[in-house]
Amino acid sequence: MKLAFVVQRYGLEINGGAELHCRWVAEHMKKHAEVEVLTTKAVDYITWKNHFARDEEVVNGITVRRFPVTRARNPERFGRIQDRLLRHDHKEADELRWLNEEGPRAPGLIQFLKDNENAYDYFIFFSYRYYHSYWGIKTVPRQSILVPTAERDPVVGLGIFRDLFRTPRAIIYNSIEERKMINDVSGNGPVPGDVVGVGTEIPGCYSGETFRRQHNISGPYVLYLGRIDENKGCHRLFDYFIRFKRESGSEVKLVLAGSTVMQIPSHPDILYLGFLGDGEKFDALDGAELLIMPSFYESLSMVTLESWALGKPVLANALCDVLKGQCQRSNGGLYYETYPEFRESLGVLLSSPRLRRALGEDGRRYFEANYTWDVIEKKYLALLGRLEKDKSS
Amino acid sequence: MGQERIEIDYDHVDVRRIMDQIKEKVAAEAGGKPLASGGEAAPVSEPDFTGGQGRMRQVLLKLTSPFRPLIKLLILPVDEEHRRTVLILDHTNRRLDRLIAEVERDRRLTREYTKLLHHLCHNLVVEMSKLKIEVETLKTKTRVMEKDFEFLGKREKALEKEAFK
């Protein structure tokens, strides 16, 4: 069986989101099928400017074909178009103009799909909202599988996507909440699909002590991992944490790791460590009392799964239905909507090591039952097997 | 912080149960003091049971004054529970207000969607009418072309006749 993974960006430089999700799945599916990746030459997701010079290369044993982006995105113009689209009556042509503007516009990639339709058994598209998925699925609908990685953001309701969600041969969802949302907006119930998600690689050894020594951190700390951004709910996290410190007198620290696009408040107990590599990330998790996930929009949250894989509980934003649902299903974390709930939940978690252990253990069991690579690979293979069976009958 | 009032069964930890207790505790606290964050209604004042100036009331108060400590002692647990219930109800009421506002917003959205749908239907009707006119025009053109074709056939035959005479 020959599979092509089609994604907006691909490479070892890209360490998060749907692109990393795609790379990990592609690298694991390599064991079971012939795998290639079709992508663009872009690295920067704001402008999609061409970055890679070569048309073809091998990344971790997988052939990657890169197609040039013919027009870089102008973020200001895109912002204006999106704003108008979401606030005013519009036609399908406006939505298609928005999609063109969003990019990454790589007509060469779509032409390649058209010319090589028969060279692959299935095309697995990642991220529903970009040019490559929309036009790609329209080009090879009967061989396409979509991994939408959809969050609860307003563009999911656009008419063009309602049509898109009904088109592919199958859909692989990240969570039950994502499936429900997509079913609700598009009425695509009959399209076959499964909730799969993504696994994660846990290093053989990690040490919270080493991390504490390296960064000179003493006392308990809670950890936030990911982009430090208002869109990720970080402004509210800072506000809540500072209030919590003031009211409780707790000695806990908030450790932040990841790239930042916002001002971090100057506070003696808020420590920003910059971007951490994979190994160090697990050291940081191991040393933490718990992981905080303040994001409002998540389609899965890989870092939450990593936290559970290490037996660490999570304190999540309940306004994100995926995070709340995951905490309830796993029994691996508490959640909050308002500051008083944040204060009480964090207070109860910090004061009870036994509760942290119990939640962490439940989280670990949930991770092992649903998100180890064996489970993920089996789910992908089962879906592909089902499609093959349908094809032959 | 408030963990002394949150009961946890460590053998069967249940996140939902813990969260229910946290929410209940927060609701009880929020009922007792004004909320710091904006956007929520001010707390409803507690009912005043001491009002009234009637003479009968004065007499009754005087008559029952020796038993006042006993009465207080008897009604204390009920009063506590009553106050707590009032506070919880007050908090629930304010949350309901917020939810009603959200429902109102959703209603406005639905109205907008209905408008869009109406526009869509209207546009469909216009497009269908245009297509119908187009079909009629094409039919007429076809009929004209059929006649032309017939005429050309006749002409061809006549010319053939002339040519092979």
XYZ file of C-alpha atoms in Angstrom:
558
model
C 0.000 0.000 0.000
C 1.330 3.449 -0.880
C 0.305 6.413 1.243
C 0.920 10.115 0.669
C 0.695 12.469 3.636
C -0.266 15.944 2.449
C 0.449 18.781 4.849
C 1.077 22.541 4.722
C 4.641 22.401 6.143
C 6.959 19.538 6.960
C 10.387 19.226 8.493
C 12.377 18.680 11.645
C 12.322 22.456 12.234
C 8.588 22.388 12.863
C 7.968 21.219 16.382
C 4.293 21.532 17.080
C 0.739 21.480 15.805
C -0.701 19.482 12.948
C 2.660 19.411 11.145
C 4.401 17.532 13.954
C 1.333 15.323 14.302
C 1.616 14.504 10.581
C 5.354 13.783 10.780
C 4.949 11.433 13.719
C 2.094 9.517 12.103
C 3.977 9.307 8.775
C 7.118 8.014 10.510
C 5.128 5.351 12.331
C 3.088 4.283 9.310
C 6.370 3.742 7.430
C 6.502 0.318 9.120
C 3.249 -0.758 7.505
C 3.168 0.952 4.111
C 5.219 2.830 1.544
C 5.023 6.451 2.701
C 5.721 9.762 0.993
C 5.041 13.324 2.077
C 3.713 16.045 -0.227
C 4.127 19.540 1.126
C 5.181 23.095 0.368
C 8.564 24.788 0.605
C 7.379 27.028 3.445
C 8.431 27.062 7.109
C 6.861 30.286 8.347
C 3.125 29.780 8.892
C 2.397 33.532 8.887
C 3.732 34.360 5.429
C 4.354 30.907 3.866
C 7.522 32.268 2.242
C 9.518 29.602 0.380
C 12.332 28.421 2.616
C 13.491 25.021 1.332
C 15.467 25.113 -1.913
C 15.258 21.433 -2.870
C 12.203 19.890 -4.540
C 12.780 16.528 -2.979
C 14.607 15.251 0.079
C 14.556 12.427 2.592
C 13.594 13.261 6.188
C 13.977 10.435 8.716
C 13.741 7.866 5.935
C 10.687 9.372 4.231
C 10.714 10.947 0.768
C 9.399 14.488 1.012
C 8.297 16.279 -2.180
C 8.139 20.032 -1.770
C 6.183 22.390 -4.018
C 6.753 26.143 -4.195
C 4.290 28.616 -2.721
C 3.421 30.921 -5.608
C 2.210 33.821 -3.495
C 3.284 34.653 0.058
C 0.535 35.642 2.471
C 0.054 39.262 3.356
C -1.055 38.964 7.011
C -2.720 42.390 7.102
C -4.762 41.850 3.978
C -5.655 38.350 5.129
C -6.766 39.732 8.497
C -9.003 42.302 6.798
C -10.563 39.719 4.489
C -11.175 37.284 7.339
C -12.678 39.980 9.503
C -15.085 41.012 6.738
C -15.946 37.421 5.985
C -16.831 36.600 9.575
C -18.822 39.767 10.214
C -20.810 40.255 7.034
C -23.064 38.416 4.652
C -20.973 36.869 1.948
C -20.992 34.470 -0.984
C -19.071 31.288 -1.617
C -16.750 33.225 -3.918
C -15.717 35.381 -0.909
C -14.912 32.273 1.085
C -12.801 30.911 -1.753
C -11.001 34.251 -1.974
C -10.323 33.989 1.765
C -8.954 30.456 1.290
C -6.692 31.648 -1.529
C -5.468 34.461 0.673
C -4.853 32.134 3.589
C -2.724 29.774 1.488
C -0.254 28.235 1.352
C -1.014 28.598 -2.341
C 0.873 25.804 -4.071
C -0.893 24.948 -7.354
C 2.032 22.666 -8.251
C 1.040 20.387 -5.388
C -2.558 20.156 -6.634
C -1.353 19.488 -10.190
C 0.902 16.735 -8.838
C -2.092 15.115 -7.139
C -4.043 15.267 -10.392
C -1.189 13.771 -12.427
C -0.281 11.053 -9.924
C -3.682 10.049 -8.613
C -3.098 6.403 -9.496
C 0.402 6.213 -8.070
C -0.903 6.237 -4.489
C -3.602 4.253 -2.712
C -4.586 6.978 -0.254
C -3.794 10.636 0.343
C -3.963 11.629 4.011
C -4.589 15.380 4.321
C -3.776 17.241 7.532
C -5.502 20.507 8.622
C -8.825 21.118 6.940
C -8.536 24.904 6.743
C -5.715 25.356 4.264
C -5.490 25.542 0.481
C -3.805 22.142 0.079
C -6.595 20.250 1.877
C -9.512 21.989 0.203
C -8.290 21.755 -3.373
C -6.443 18.481 -2.769
C -9.527 16.682 -1.509
C -11.555 18.122 -4.397
C -8.913 16.717 -6.772
C -8.734 13.158 -5.360
C -11.926 12.752 -3.325
C -12.226 8.971 -3.495
C -8.687 8.378 -2.231
C -8.566 11.103 0.379
C -8.572 10.762 4.149
C -8.836 13.973 6.154
C -7.307 14.602 9.576
C -9.049 17.947 10.240
C -7.277 19.010 13.483
C -10.198 21.416 13.898
C -10.565 23.728 16.851
C -13.735 25.489 17.863
C -12.972 28.632 15.887
C -15.480 30.491 13.708
C -14.082 29.534 10.295
C -15.186 25.954 10.837
C -18.721 27.127 10.045
C -17.873 28.489 6.564
C -19.959 26.998 3.773
C -16.969 25.721 1.800
C -15.913 23.553 4.732
C -19.407 22.141 5.235
C -19.024 20.771 1.737
C -15.407 19.725 2.345
C -16.240 17.607 5.415
C -18.700 15.587 3.325
C -16.242 14.947 0.492
C -13.378 12.697 1.666
C -13.461 8.943 1.773
C -12.904 8.983 5.561
C -12.106 11.354 8.425
C -9.727 10.771 11.326
C -10.687 12.920 14.304
C -8.552 13.939 17.242
C -11.230 13.836 19.901
C -14.878 13.026 20.504
C -15.619 16.745 20.845
C -14.012 17.504 17.481
C -16.079 14.789 15.790
C -19.279 16.115 17.333
C -18.514 19.682 16.292
C -17.754 18.678 12.684
C -20.814 16.417 12.511
C -22.920 19.299 13.800
C -21.645 21.943 11.377
C -21.554 19.776 8.270
C -24.010 16.933 8.823
C -21.324 14.517 7.592
C -22.470 11.619 9.774
C -22.365 9.054 6.954
C -18.679 9.745 6.117
C -16.733 6.902 7.767
C -14.339 7.957 10.490
C -12.799 7.226 13.825
C -11.407 9.148 16.786
C -7.679 8.396 16.773
C -5.503 11.320 17.844
C -1.755 11.007 18.034
C 0.786 9.116 20.120
C 3.918 10.503 21.653
C 7.506 9.382 22.113
C 8.529 9.155 25.748
C 12.309 9.138 26.258
C 13.807 6.245 28.186
C 15.078 8.430 30.979
C 14.208 11.857 32.273
C 14.949 13.619 35.485
C 13.177 16.452 37.216
C 16.176 16.835 39.541
C 18.545 17.490 36.646
C 16.118 20.076 35.303
C 15.880 21.823 38.677
C 19.661 21.878 38.996
C 20.193 23.175 35.472
C 17.745 26.015 35.880
C 18.325 26.623 39.561
C 14.696 26.062 40.529
C 13.869 25.217 44.122
C 10.489 24.428 45.639
C 7.341 23.231 43.899
C 6.435 24.516 40.462
C 3.605 24.186 37.981
C 4.480 24.046 34.309
C 3.101 25.594 31.152
C 4.505 24.199 27.898
C 3.713 25.692 24.513
C 3.528 28.986 22.670
C 3.123 31.861 25.107
C 0.334 33.691 23.382
C -2.893 35.477 24.276
C -4.713 33.088 21.956
C -3.541 30.248 24.191
C -5.118 31.867 27.259
C -1.755 32.889 28.764
C -2.846 36.419 29.747
C -5.576 34.924 31.923
C -3.176 32.333 33.330
C -0.781 35.098 34.451
C -3.604 37.087 35.969
C -5.002 34.081 37.849
C -1.594 32.867 39.004
C -0.566 36.274 40.393
C -3.897 36.584 42.229
C -3.501 33.046 43.543
C -0.015 33.854 44.888
C -1.250 37.052 46.518
C -4.240 35.413 48.196
C -2.799 32.037 49.183
C 0.788 32.930 50.065
C 1.791 29.642 48.408
C 5.454 29.187 47.502
C 4.619 27.563 44.151
C 6.268 28.910 40.997
C 4.975 29.055 37.453
C 7.533 27.795 34.942
C 6.956 28.671 31.284
C 8.680 27.023 28.350
C 8.101 27.741 24.661
C 8.374 30.516 22.136
C 6.722 33.756 23.168
C 4.648 36.276 21.251
C 3.460 38.309 24.229
C 4.862 40.212 27.167
C 5.402 38.008 30.219
C 4.660 39.860 33.471
C 7.619 40.517 35.684
C 7.009 38.482 38.843
C 9.592 36.710 41.045
C 7.699 33.423 40.820
C 7.026 33.419 37.086
C 10.058 31.894 35.381
C 10.424 31.923 31.617
C 12.970 29.448 30.281
C 12.620 29.920 26.523
C 12.200 27.046 24.131
C 13.077 23.586 25.484
C 14.228 20.608 23.396
C 12.365 17.294 23.584
C 14.586 15.764 26.281
C 14.493 18.816 28.486
C 10.747 19.109 28.074
C 10.251 15.716 29.710
C 12.728 16.627 32.468
C 10.651 19.747 33.136
C 7.437 17.716 33.234
C 8.984 15.179 35.573
C 9.957 17.874 38.048
C 6.596 19.673 37.960
C 3.746 19.199 40.387
C 1.302 19.465 37.502
C 0.821 20.864 34.022
C -1.414 23.876 33.385
C -3.285 24.139 30.077
C -5.040 27.541 29.875
C -5.868 27.323 26.158
C -9.392 28.049 24.920
C -8.997 26.247 21.606
C -7.419 22.824 21.303
C -8.169 19.965 18.992
C -6.224 17.496 21.149
C -3.260 19.001 23.086
C -0.267 16.730 22.688
C 1.448 18.220 25.728
C -1.471 17.152 27.947
C -1.029 13.595 26.723
C 2.719 13.803 27.415
C 1.985 14.977 30.920
C -0.325 12.002 31.513
C 2.252 9.678 29.949
C 4.592 10.742 32.767
C 1.868 10.347 35.398
C 1.459 14.071 36.001
C -1.996 15.570 36.562
C -3.322 18.491 34.552
C -5.184 21.659 35.439
C -7.065 22.697 32.284
C -9.290 25.474 31.035
C -12.832 24.071 31.128
C -13.955 26.617 28.524
C -12.135 24.406 26.006
C -14.549 21.498 25.660
C -11.837 19.135 24.376
C -9.627 19.680 27.440
C -12.559 19.354 29.827
C -13.758 16.201 28.057
C -10.270 14.688 28.137
C -9.928 15.428 31.881
C -13.295 13.798 32.581
C -12.660 10.751 30.405
C -9.166 10.189 31.766
C -9.930 11.234 35.333
C -6.453 12.732 35.081
C -6.969 16.384 35.910
C -9.132 19.168 37.258
C -10.469 22.124 35.305
C -11.637 25.696 35.858
C -13.839 28.285 34.237
C -13.392 31.217 36.589
C -10.733 32.503 38.958
C -12.389 31.079 42.119
C -12.474 27.647 40.470
C -8.830 28.047 39.427
C -7.890 29.020 42.988
C -9.728 26.092 44.557
C -8.560 23.511 42.013
C -4.935 24.576 42.147
C -5.134 24.805 45.941
C -6.525 21.318 46.306
C -3.991 19.852 43.851
C -0.985 21.525 45.471
C -2.021 20.582 48.975
C -2.577 16.893 48.276
C 0.294 14.826 46.847
C -1.968 11.791 47.129
C -4.571 13.361 44.849
C -1.869 14.379 42.367
C -0.555 10.820 42.349
C -4.024 9.310 41.900
C -4.952 11.678 39.040
C -1.533 11.190 37.433
C -1.942 7.400 37.557
C -5.410 7.591 35.996
C -3.996 9.891 33.314
C -1.192 7.441 32.607
C -3.643 4.544 32.264
C -5.779 6.623 29.884
C -2.708 7.478 27.814
C -1.617 3.824 27.639
C -5.076 2.637 26.610
C -5.603 5.262 23.897
C -2.487 7.107 22.838
C 0.510 4.769 22.673
C 1.817 4.341 19.146
C 0.707 0.715 18.996
C -2.889 1.793 19.562
C -2.672 4.694 17.078
C -1.092 2.542 14.352
C -3.737 -0.153 14.851
C -6.518 2.415 14.496
C -5.035 3.817 11.267
C -4.569 0.293 9.872
C -8.108 -0.714 10.870
C -9.551 2.291 9.042
C -7.444 1.661 5.940
C -8.478 -2.014 6.058
C -12.125 -0.992 6.234
C -11.737 1.282 3.210
C -9.972 -1.446 1.240
C -12.766 -3.872 2.094
C -15.383 -1.364 0.955
C -13.413 -0.817 -2.247
C -13.293 -4.512 -3.097
C -16.961 -5.101 -2.280
C -6.892 27.074 50.726
C -10.263 25.436 50.725
C -9.216 21.877 50.617
C -10.452 21.277 54.165
C -14.007 21.250 52.834
C -13.399 19.131 49.744
C -13.897 15.457 50.439
C -11.862 13.098 48.312
C -12.263 9.347 48.238
C -8.664 8.440 47.445
C -9.532 4.842 46.590
C -11.951 5.956 43.885
C -10.906 9.443 42.864
C -13.598 10.994 40.691
C -12.764 14.253 38.926
C -16.423 15.104 38.357
C -17.234 14.728 42.053
C -14.289 16.902 43.090
C -15.303 19.545 40.568
C -18.912 19.474 41.794
C -17.694 20.159 45.333
C -15.398 22.951 44.134
C -18.244 24.544 42.170
C -20.571 24.262 45.166
C -17.989 25.862 47.420
C -17.288 28.676 44.952
C -21.034 29.262 44.564
C -21.492 29.488 48.331
C -18.587 31.928 48.649
C -19.666 34.052 45.713
C -23.092 34.408 47.262
C -21.585 35.882 50.430
C -19.594 38.682 48.859
C -19.686 40.814 45.729
C -17.744 39.332 42.828
C -14.579 41.188 41.904
C -14.837 40.542 38.186
C -17.043 42.833 36.147
C -19.923 41.815 33.950
C -21.854 39.988 36.650
C -24.842 41.403 38.468
C -24.437 42.732 42.003
C -25.473 40.201 44.645
C -29.095 40.313 45.724
C -29.457 41.699 49.242
C -30.482 39.184 51.870
C -34.113 39.250 52.957
C -34.708 41.551 55.953
C -36.777 39.727 58.543
C -36.594 42.481 61.150
C -38.717 45.107 59.390
C -42.286 46.156 60.407
C -43.536 48.634 62.980
C -46.905 47.120 64.037
C -48.043 47.287 67.648
C -48.915 43.624 67.758
C -45.377 42.854 66.703
C -44.004 44.962 69.597
C -46.222 43.113 72.068
C -45.278 39.720 70.712
C -41.582 40.581 70.836
C -41.950 41.677 74.461
C -43.863 38.533 75.427
C -41.363 36.202 73.779
C -38.261 38.048 75.006
C -37.538 35.637 77.921
C -37.516 32.728 75.455
C -35.394 34.507 72.892
C -32.134 32.582 73.612
C -34.023 29.292 73.408
C -35.750 30.256 70.145
C -32.447 31.387 68.662
C -30.825 28.126 69.686
C -33.658 26.123 68.120
C -33.745 27.950 64.798
C -29.995 28.404 64.417
C -29.289 25.307 62.236
C -32.360 25.991 60.080
C -31.424 29.635 59.725
C -27.877 28.750 58.692
C -29.177 26.338 56.083
C -31.731 28.866 54.907
C -29.112 31.572 54.464
C -26.819 29.185 52.622
C -29.653 28.113 50.319
C -30.547 31.741 49.612
C -26.942 32.468 48.715
C -26.669 29.449 46.438
C -29.961 30.362 44.777
C -28.724 33.901 44.305
C -25.557 32.703 42.628
C -27.531 30.299 40.448
C -29.839 33.126 39.518
C -26.946 35.261 38.360
C -25.514 32.400 36.336
C -28.930 31.932 34.748
C -28.967 35.627 33.837
C -25.668 35.147 32.066
C -26.950 32.053 30.270
C -30.091 33.907 29.198
C -27.873 36.621 27.722
C -25.976 33.929 25.824
C -29.219 32.377 24.566
C -30.282 35.840 23.390
C -27.004 36.160 21.495
C -27.562 32.737 19.921
C -31.060 33.805 18.939
C -29.612 36.850 17.180
C -27.155 34.589 15.375
C -29.958 32.265 14.298
C -31.848 35.274 12.984
C -28.789 36.256 10.947
C -28.488 32.721 9.608
C -32.159 32.759 8.653
C -31.560 36.029 6.825
C -28.636 34.466 4.972
C -30.754 31.457 4.107
C -33.459 33.763 2.822
C -30.920 35.562 0.622
C -29.697 32.226 -0.610
C -33.223 31.097 -1.551
C -33.835 34.429 -3.241
C -30.596 34.143 -5.224
C -31.451 30.571 -6.182
C -34.842 31.653 -7.499
C -33.246 34.489 -9.492
C -30.596 32.153 -10.911
C -33.185 29.505 -11.792
C -35.313 32.126 -13.563
C -32.282 33.295 -15.519
C -31.473 29.707 -16.449
C -35.065 29.107 -17.573
C -34.912 32.206 -19.840
C -31.572 30.986 -21.174
C -33.075 27.557 -21.940
C -35.978 29.176 -23.794
C -33.594 31.342 -25.844
C -31.461 28.309 -26.682
C -34.555 26.344 -27.712
C -35.602 29.153 -30.057
C -32.082 29.331 -31.490
C -32.152 25.557 -32.033
C -35.471 25.829 -33.875
C -34.069 28.614 -36.100
C -30.962 26.572 -36.782
C -33.080 23.512 -37.634
C -34.999 25.610 -40.162
C -31.713 26.988 -41.580
C -30.391 23.474 -41.814
C -33.532 22.329 -43.621
C -33.269 25.269 -46.008
C -29.589 24.552 -46.658
C -30.465 20.889 -47.320
C -33.056 21.922 -49.875
C -30.627 24.381 -51.413
C -27.933 21.734 -51.600
C -30.292 19.369 -53.377
C -31.378 22.112 -55.815
C -27.737 23.011 -56.557
C -26.859 19.341 -57.053
C -29.737 19.057 -59.495
C -28.499 22.135 -61.393
C -24.909 20.912 -61.385
C -25.637 17.433 -62.738
C -28.192 18.544 -65.345
